């Protein structure tokens, strides 16, 4: 039975990975310090004989008894609102936390999978973004705490691969949405759905012409699982290439909910990327993966989840 450590296991993606890997027969050790993770996300697997939760800050020394086959390093604040609130923790978990998790992987001879991000491309000057694009990041801007932490984490992961022969993977995750996103995580999909359900104004930042490409969580988890099983050491983009503007998304969410919420324009946050769209050729060729859930279907699932949470 494979034994797997998931850091950030009580977070949005981490908790979905706990479920998927339990289904695949893994024994799961889920670590989280719960600053942005939510114990509710894993409440339904507490008591499962192959699941263990450890409340722990992975920037401190981490210790796991017994063998480990894989470490999936997903611990980090990941929403702009969160990493602006926890700038130093974000830098520490990307840098010190990644180092600790890599050290543990080396000690256990485990495969190490890093959750990286499309934010390594910053405010990209080319679109769509391919893995060989080096990005356009402002290291000293407010978003730099996340972008640079993840860029450092990628560099550290490749260094462990090259210097120690560690078996590593890097996934660059593009905007992902779905059930178990926090109601108040501040991201665009959760904000718009909650606002539309409550009949409150939908807050579009800037003029809403900036674009994102939204991937449904089930597709993302499938891609991460395939990457784990692969032998792919180079970074792999995972995301849905269907690109929409933020204003289009606002209207779509309103329409799907049948909401009368007005659209209100707010100032654009500093360094907010103007475009973002993954080139997923590498994932298609090397993992045989492509997203299957279209935006409307995924939003309907997510709306249903938030409706239950709010009631
Ligand atoms: N955004 C918005 N209204 C909101 C929240 C976000 O218009 O209430 C915009 C934000 O400025 C950005 C896009 O939606 O252009 C996606 O933001 P999010 O925080 O979800 O993640 P990002 O892709 O910026 O990391």
CSV table of C-alpha atoms and ligand atoms in Angstrom, one decimal:
chain,number,residue,atom,x,y,z
A,1,UNK,CA,0.0,0.0,0.0
A,2,UNK,CA,1.6,3.4,-1.0
A,3,UNK,CA,2.1,5.8,1.9
A,4,UNK,CA,1.7,9.4,1.0
A,5,UNK,CA,2.2,12.7,2.9
A,6,UNK,CA,0.1,15.6,1.7
A,7,UNK,CA,1.1,19.0,3.1
A,8,UNK,CA,-1.8,21.5,3.0
A,9,UNK,CA,-4.0,18.5,3.1
A,10,UNK,CA,-6.9,20.3,4.7
A,11,UNK,CA,-6.9,23.0,1.9
A,12,UNK,CA,-9.0,23.1,-1.2
A,13,UNK,CA,-6.8,21.0,-3.5
A,14,UNK,CA,-5.1,19.1,-0.7
A,15,UNK,CA,-8.3,17.8,0.7
A,16,UNK,CA,-9.5,16.6,-2.8
A,17,UNK,CA,-6.2,14.9,-3.2
A,18,UNK,CA,-6.7,13.1,0.2
A,19,UNK,CA,-10.0,11.7,-1.2
A,20,UNK,CA,-8.6,10.7,-4.5
A,21,UNK,CA,-5.5,8.9,-3.1
A,22,UNK,CA,-7.6,7.2,-0.4
A,23,UNK,CA,-9.8,5.9,-3.3
A,24,UNK,CA,-6.6,4.7,-5.1
A,25,UNK,CA,-5.7,2.7,-2.0
A,26,UNK,CA,-3.0,5.0,-0.5
A,27,UNK,CA,-2.4,5.5,3.2
A,28,UNK,CA,-2.6,9.3,3.8
A,29,UNK,CA,-0.9,11.5,6.3
A,30,UNK,CA,-2.4,14.9,6.0
A,31,UNK,CA,-0.5,17.8,7.4
A,32,UNK,CA,-1.9,21.3,7.8
A,33,UNK,CA,-1.4,24.3,10.2
A,34,UNK,CA,-5.0,25.4,9.4
A,35,UNK,CA,-4.2,29.0,8.8
A,36,UNK,CA,-6.1,28.9,5.5
A,37,UNK,CA,-7.0,25.2,5.5
A,38,UNK,CA,-10.3,24.1,7.0
A,39,UNK,CA,-10.7,20.9,9.1
A,40,UNK,CA,-14.2,20.6,7.7
A,41,UNK,CA,-12.6,19.7,4.4
A,42,UNK,CA,-11.3,16.4,5.8
A,43,UNK,CA,-14.0,15.9,8.5
A,44,UNK,CA,-15.6,13.1,6.4
A,45,UNK,CA,-12.4,11.0,6.3
A,46,UNK,CA,-11.4,11.4,10.0
A,47,UNK,CA,-11.6,7.9,11.4
A,48,UNK,CA,-10.8,6.2,8.1
A,49,UNK,CA,-8.3,3.5,8.9
A,50,UNK,CA,-5.8,4.8,6.2
A,51,UNK,CA,-6.1,8.5,7.0
A,52,UNK,CA,-4.2,10.5,9.7
A,53,UNK,CA,-4.3,14.2,10.3
A,54,UNK,CA,-1.4,16.0,11.9
A,55,UNK,CA,-1.7,19.7,12.8
A,56,UNK,CA,1.7,21.0,12.0
A,57,UNK,CA,3.5,24.0,10.5
A,58,UNK,CA,5.7,22.6,7.7
A,59,UNK,CA,8.1,25.5,7.9
A,60,UNK,CA,9.2,24.0,11.3
A,61,UNK,CA,11.0,20.6,11.5
A,62,UNK,CA,8.7,17.9,10.1
A,63,UNK,CA,8.9,14.3,11.1
A,64,UNK,CA,6.9,11.3,9.9
A,65,UNK,CA,7.5,7.9,11.3
A,66,UNK,CA,7.9,4.9,9.0
A,67,UNK,CA,8.3,4.8,5.2
A,68,UNK,CA,6.9,7.3,2.7
A,69,UNK,CA,6.4,6.7,-1.0
A,70,UNK,CA,5.3,10.2,-2.0
A,71,UNK,CA,5.1,13.7,-0.6
A,72,UNK,CA,2.7,16.1,-2.2
A,73,UNK,CA,3.6,19.6,-1.1
A,74,UNK,CA,0.4,21.7,-1.3
A,75,UNK,CA,0.8,23.8,1.8
A,76,UNK,CA,0.6,27.5,1.1
A,77,UNK,CA,-1.9,30.4,1.2
A,78,UNK,CA,-3.0,30.5,-2.5
A,79,UNK,CA,-5.6,33.2,-2.8
A,80,UNK,CA,-4.3,36.8,-3.3
A,81,UNK,CA,-6.3,37.9,-0.3
A,82,UNK,CA,-4.7,35.2,1.8
A,83,UNK,CA,-1.2,35.7,0.8
A,84,UNK,CA,-1.5,39.5,1.2
A,85,UNK,CA,-2.7,38.8,4.7
A,86,UNK,CA,0.1,36.3,5.4
A,87,UNK,CA,3.0,37.5,3.4
A,88,UNK,CA,5.7,36.2,5.6
A,89,UNK,CA,4.1,32.8,6.1
A,90,UNK,CA,3.6,32.5,2.4
A,91,UNK,CA,7.3,33.2,1.7
A,92,UNK,CA,8.3,30.8,4.5
A,93,UNK,CA,6.2,27.9,3.4
A,94,UNK,CA,7.3,28.2,-0.2
A,95,UNK,CA,11.0,28.5,0.8
A,96,UNK,CA,11.6,26.8,4.2
A,97,UNK,CA,8.6,24.5,4.0
A,98,UNK,CA,9.6,23.3,0.5
A,99,UNK,CA,13.2,22.7,1.8
A,100,UNK,CA,11.9,20.7,4.8
A,101,UNK,CA,9.5,18.6,2.6
A,102,UNK,CA,12.3,18.0,0.1
A,103,UNK,CA,14.7,16.9,2.9
A,104,UNK,CA,12.0,14.5,4.2
A,105,UNK,CA,11.5,13.1,0.7
A,106,UNK,CA,15.3,12.6,0.3
A,107,UNK,CA,15.5,10.8,3.7
A,108,UNK,CA,12.6,8.5,2.9
A,109,UNK,CA,13.5,8.0,-0.8
A,110,UNK,CA,10.0,9.3,-1.7
A,111,UNK,CA,8.7,11.0,-4.9
A,112,UNK,CA,8.2,14.7,-4.3
A,113,UNK,CA,5.5,16.6,-6.1
A,114,UNK,CA,5.4,20.4,-5.8
A,115,UNK,CA,2.3,22.4,-6.2
A,116,UNK,CA,3.5,25.4,-8.2
A,117,UNK,CA,1.4,28.0,-9.9
A,118,UNK,CA,0.7,30.0,-13.1
A,119,UNK,CA,1.8,33.0,-10.9
A,120,UNK,CA,5.4,32.0,-11.8
A,121,UNK,CA,4.6,33.7,-15.1
A,122,UNK,CA,3.6,36.9,-13.3
A,123,UNK,CA,1.8,39.4,-15.6
A,124,UNK,CA,2.7,37.4,-18.7
A,125,UNK,CA,3.9,39.2,-21.9
A,126,UNK,CA,3.0,36.1,-24.0
A,127,UNK,CA,-0.2,34.2,-24.2
A,128,UNK,CA,-1.0,31.4,-23.9
A,129,UNK,CA,1.8,30.6,-21.4
A,130,UNK,CA,4.0,27.6,-22.2
A,131,UNK,CA,6.3,26.0,-19.7
A,132,UNK,CA,9.3,27.4,-21.4
A,133,UNK,CA,8.2,31.0,-20.8
A,134,UNK,CA,10.2,32.5,-18.0
A,135,UNK,CA,7.6,35.0,-16.8
A,136,UNK,CA,7.3,38.6,-15.9
A,137,UNK,CA,7.2,38.9,-12.1
A,138,UNK,CA,7.6,42.0,-9.9
A,139,UNK,CA,9.7,40.6,-7.0
A,140,UNK,CA,9.0,43.6,-4.8
A,141,UNK,CA,5.3,44.0,-5.5
A,142,UNK,CA,2.6,42.7,-3.1
A,143,UNK,CA,2.1,39.5,-5.1
A,144,UNK,CA,5.8,38.9,-5.2
A,145,UNK,CA,5.5,37.0,-1.8
A,146,UNK,CA,3.7,34.2,-3.6
A,147,UNK,CA,5.3,34.4,-7.0
A,148,UNK,CA,8.8,34.4,-5.8
A,149,UNK,CA,8.2,31.8,-3.1
A,150,UNK,CA,6.9,29.4,-5.7
A,151,UNK,CA,9.7,30.3,-8.1
A,152,UNK,CA,12.2,29.5,-5.4
A,153,UNK,CA,10.3,26.3,-4.6
A,154,UNK,CA,10.6,25.2,-8.2
A,155,UNK,CA,14.3,26.0,-8.3
A,156,UNK,CA,14.9,24.1,-5.0
A,157,UNK,CA,12.9,21.1,-6.3
A,158,UNK,CA,15.0,21.0,-9.5
A,159,UNK,CA,18.2,21.3,-7.4
A,160,UNK,CA,17.2,18.3,-5.3
A,161,UNK,CA,16.4,16.4,-8.5
A,162,UNK,CA,19.8,17.3,-10.1
A,163,UNK,CA,22.0,17.2,-7.1
A,164,UNK,CA,20.5,14.3,-5.1
A,165,UNK,CA,18.7,12.4,-7.9
A,166,UNK,CA,15.4,12.9,-6.1
A,167,UNK,CA,12.3,11.8,-8.1
A,168,UNK,CA,10.4,15.1,-8.5
A,169,UNK,CA,7.4,16.6,-10.2
A,170,UNK,CA,6.3,20.2,-10.6
A,171,UNK,CA,2.7,21.1,-11.5
A,172,UNK,CA,1.9,24.7,-12.5
A,173,UNK,CA,-1.7,25.1,-11.4
A,174,UNK,CA,-3.8,27.6,-13.2
A,175,UNK,CA,-7.0,29.1,-11.7
A,176,UNK,CA,-9.0,26.2,-10.2
A,177,UNK,CA,-12.5,26.3,-8.7
A,178,UNK,CA,-15.1,24.0,-7.2
A,179,UNK,CA,-16.5,22.6,-4.0
A,180,UNK,CA,-14.5,23.2,-0.8
A,181,UNK,CA,-13.2,26.6,-1.9
A,182,UNK,CA,-13.7,28.8,1.1
A,183,UNK,CA,-16.7,31.1,0.9
A,184,UNK,CA,-14.5,34.0,1.9
A,185,UNK,CA,-11.2,33.1,0.2
A,186,UNK,CA,-11.5,36.3,-1.9
A,187,UNK,CA,-11.1,34.6,-5.2
A,188,UNK,CA,-13.2,35.6,-8.1
A,189,UNK,CA,-15.4,32.5,-8.6
A,190,UNK,CA,-16.2,32.2,-4.9
A,191,UNK,CA,-16.8,36.0,-4.5
A,192,UNK,CA,-19.1,36.2,-7.5
A,193,UNK,CA,-21.1,33.1,-6.6
A,194,UNK,CA,-21.6,34.2,-3.0
A,195,UNK,CA,-22.4,37.8,-4.0
A,196,UNK,CA,-24.9,36.6,-6.6
A,197,UNK,CA,-26.6,34.1,-4.2
A,198,UNK,CA,-27.0,36.8,-1.5
A,199,UNK,CA,-28.2,39.4,-4.0
A,200,UNK,CA,-25.2,41.6,-3.2
A,201,UNK,CA,-23.3,43.7,-5.7
A,202,UNK,CA,-20.8,41.6,-7.8
A,203,UNK,CA,-17.4,43.3,-7.4
A,204,UNK,CA,-15.5,43.4,-10.7
A,205,UNK,CA,-12.0,44.8,-10.2
A,206,UNK,CA,-10.8,47.2,-12.8
A,207,UNK,CA,-12.9,47.2,-16.0
A,208,UNK,CA,-13.2,43.4,-15.9
A,209,UNK,CA,-11.3,43.0,-19.2
A,210,UNK,CA,-8.5,41.0,-17.6
A,211,UNK,CA,-8.8,37.3,-18.4
A,212,UNK,CA,-8.5,34.1,-16.6
A,213,UNK,CA,-9.0,30.4,-17.6
A,214,UNK,CA,-10.9,28.4,-15.0
A,215,UNK,CA,-10.4,24.7,-14.4
A,216,UNK,CA,-12.9,22.6,-12.5
A,217,UNK,CA,-11.3,20.8,-9.5
A,218,UNK,CA,-12.1,17.2,-10.6
A,219,UNK,CA,-10.1,17.8,-13.8
A,220,UNK,CA,-7.2,19.3,-11.9
A,221,UNK,CA,-7.1,16.4,-9.4
A,222,UNK,CA,-7.1,13.9,-12.4
A,223,UNK,CA,-4.1,15.8,-13.9
A,224,UNK,CA,-2.2,15.9,-10.7
A,225,UNK,CA,-2.7,12.2,-10.2
A,226,UNK,CA,-1.5,11.4,-13.7
A,227,UNK,CA,1.5,13.6,-13.1
A,228,UNK,CA,2.4,11.7,-9.9
A,229,UNK,CA,2.3,8.4,-11.8
A,230,UNK,CA,4.4,9.8,-14.6
A,231,UNK,CA,8.2,10.2,-14.8
A,232,UNK,CA,8.0,13.9,-15.8
A,233,UNK,CA,10.5,16.0,-14.0
A,234,UNK,CA,10.0,19.2,-16.0
A,235,UNK,CA,7.2,21.6,-14.9
A,236,UNK,CA,3.8,20.8,-16.4
A,237,UNK,CA,1.0,23.3,-16.8
A,238,UNK,CA,-2.5,22.1,-15.7
A,239,UNK,CA,-5.5,24.2,-16.3
A,240,UNK,CA,-8.4,24.7,-18.7
A,241,UNK,CA,-7.5,26.8,-21.7
A,242,UNK,CA,-11.0,28.2,-22.1
A,243,UNK,CA,-10.3,31.9,-21.4
A,244,UNK,CA,-12.9,34.4,-20.3
A,245,UNK,CA,-12.8,38.0,-19.1
A,246,UNK,CA,-13.7,38.7,-15.5
A,247,UNK,CA,-16.7,40.7,-16.7
A,248,UNK,CA,-17.9,37.8,-18.8
A,249,UNK,CA,-17.6,35.6,-15.7
A,250,UNK,CA,-19.7,38.0,-13.7
A,251,UNK,CA,-22.5,37.9,-16.2
A,252,UNK,CA,-22.3,34.1,-16.6
A,253,UNK,CA,-22.6,33.6,-12.8
A,254,UNK,CA,-25.5,36.1,-12.6
A,255,UNK,CA,-27.2,34.2,-15.4
A,256,UNK,CA,-26.7,30.7,-14.0
A,257,UNK,CA,-28.0,31.8,-10.6
A,258,UNK,CA,-30.8,34.0,-12.0
A,259,UNK,CA,-29.5,36.7,-9.7
A,260,UNK,CA,-30.5,40.4,-9.8
A,261,UNK,CA,-27.2,41.5,-8.3
A,262,UNK,CA,-25.8,44.7,-9.9
A,263,UNK,CA,-22.2,44.6,-11.2
A,264,UNK,CA,-20.0,47.1,-9.3
A,265,UNK,CA,-16.5,48.2,-10.5
A,266,UNK,CA,-13.7,48.4,-7.9
A,267,UNK,CA,-10.1,49.4,-8.2
A,268,UNK,CA,-7.8,46.8,-9.8
A,269,UNK,CA,-5.3,45.3,-7.4
A,270,UNK,CA,-1.6,46.1,-7.9
A,271,UNK,CA,0.1,43.9,-10.5
A,272,UNK,CA,-3.1,42.0,-11.3
A,273,UNK,CA,-2.2,39.9,-14.4
A,274,UNK,CA,-4.0,41.2,-17.5
A,275,UNK,CA,-4.2,37.8,-19.2
A,276,UNK,CA,-3.8,34.2,-18.2
A,277,UNK,CA,-4.3,31.1,-20.2
A,278,UNK,CA,-2.4,27.8,-20.1
A,279,UNK,CA,-0.8,26.1,-23.1
A,280,UNK,CA,-1.5,22.5,-22.1
A,281,UNK,CA,0.3,20.7,-25.0
A,282,UNK,CA,2.8,19.2,-22.6
A,283,UNK,CA,0.2,17.7,-20.3
A,284,UNK,CA,-1.8,16.4,-23.3
A,285,UNK,CA,1.3,14.8,-24.9
A,286,UNK,CA,3.0,13.4,-21.8
A,287,UNK,CA,0.1,12.7,-19.5
A,288,UNK,CA,-2.7,12.1,-22.0
A,289,UNK,CA,-4.7,14.6,-20.0
A,290,UNK,CA,-7.1,17.3,-21.0
A,291,UNK,CA,-9.9,19.0,-18.9
A,292,UNK,CA,-13.4,17.6,-19.5
A,293,UNK,CA,-15.7,19.8,-17.4
A,294,UNK,CA,-16.9,23.0,-19.2
A,295,UNK,CA,-17.2,26.2,-17.3
A,296,UNK,CA,-21.0,26.2,-17.1
A,297,UNK,CA,-21.2,22.6,-15.8
A,298,UNK,CA,-18.4,23.3,-13.2
A,299,UNK,CA,-20.0,26.5,-12.1
A,300,UNK,CA,-23.3,24.8,-11.5
A,301,UNK,CA,-21.6,22.2,-9.3
A,302,UNK,CA,-19.9,25.0,-7.4
A,303,UNK,CA,-23.0,27.1,-7.0
A,304,UNK,CA,-24.8,24.0,-5.5
A,305,UNK,CA,-22.0,23.6,-3.0
A,306,UNK,CA,-22.1,27.3,-1.9
A,307,UNK,CA,-25.9,27.2,-1.7
A,308,UNK,CA,-25.7,24.4,0.8
A,309,UNK,CA,-22.9,26.1,2.7
A,310,UNK,CA,-24.9,29.4,3.0
A,311,UNK,CA,-28.1,27.7,4.1
B,1,LIG,N1,-11.5,39.7,-9.2
B,1,LIG,C1,-12.6,40.5,-9.3
B,1,LIG,N2,-13.5,40.6,-8.3
B,1,LIG,C2,-13.4,39.9,-7.1
B,1,LIG,C3,-12.2,39.0,-7.0
B,1,LIG,C4,-11.3,39.0,-8.0
B,1,LIG,O1,-12.8,41.2,-10.3
B,1,LIG,O2,-14.2,40.0,-6.3
B,1,LIG,C5,-10.5,39.7,-10.3
B,1,LIG,C6,-9.1,39.9,-9.9
B,1,LIG,O3,-8.8,41.2,-9.9
B,1,LIG,C7,-8.4,39.1,-11.0
B,1,LIG,C8,-9.3,37.9,-11.3
B,1,LIG,O4,-10.6,38.3,-10.8
B,1,LIG,O5,-8.3,39.8,-12.2
B,1,LIG,C9,-8.9,36.6,-10.6
B,1,LIG,O6,-8.7,36.9,-9.3
B,1,LIG,P1,-8.4,35.8,-8.2
B,1,LIG,O7,-8.3,36.5,-6.9
B,1,LIG,O8,-9.5,34.7,-8.3
B,1,LIG,O9,-7.1,35.0,-8.6
B,1,LIG,P2,-5.8,35.4,-9.5
B,1,LIG,O10,-6.1,34.8,-10.8
B,1,LIG,O11,-5.6,36.9,-9.6
B,1,LIG,O12,-4.7,34.8,-8.7
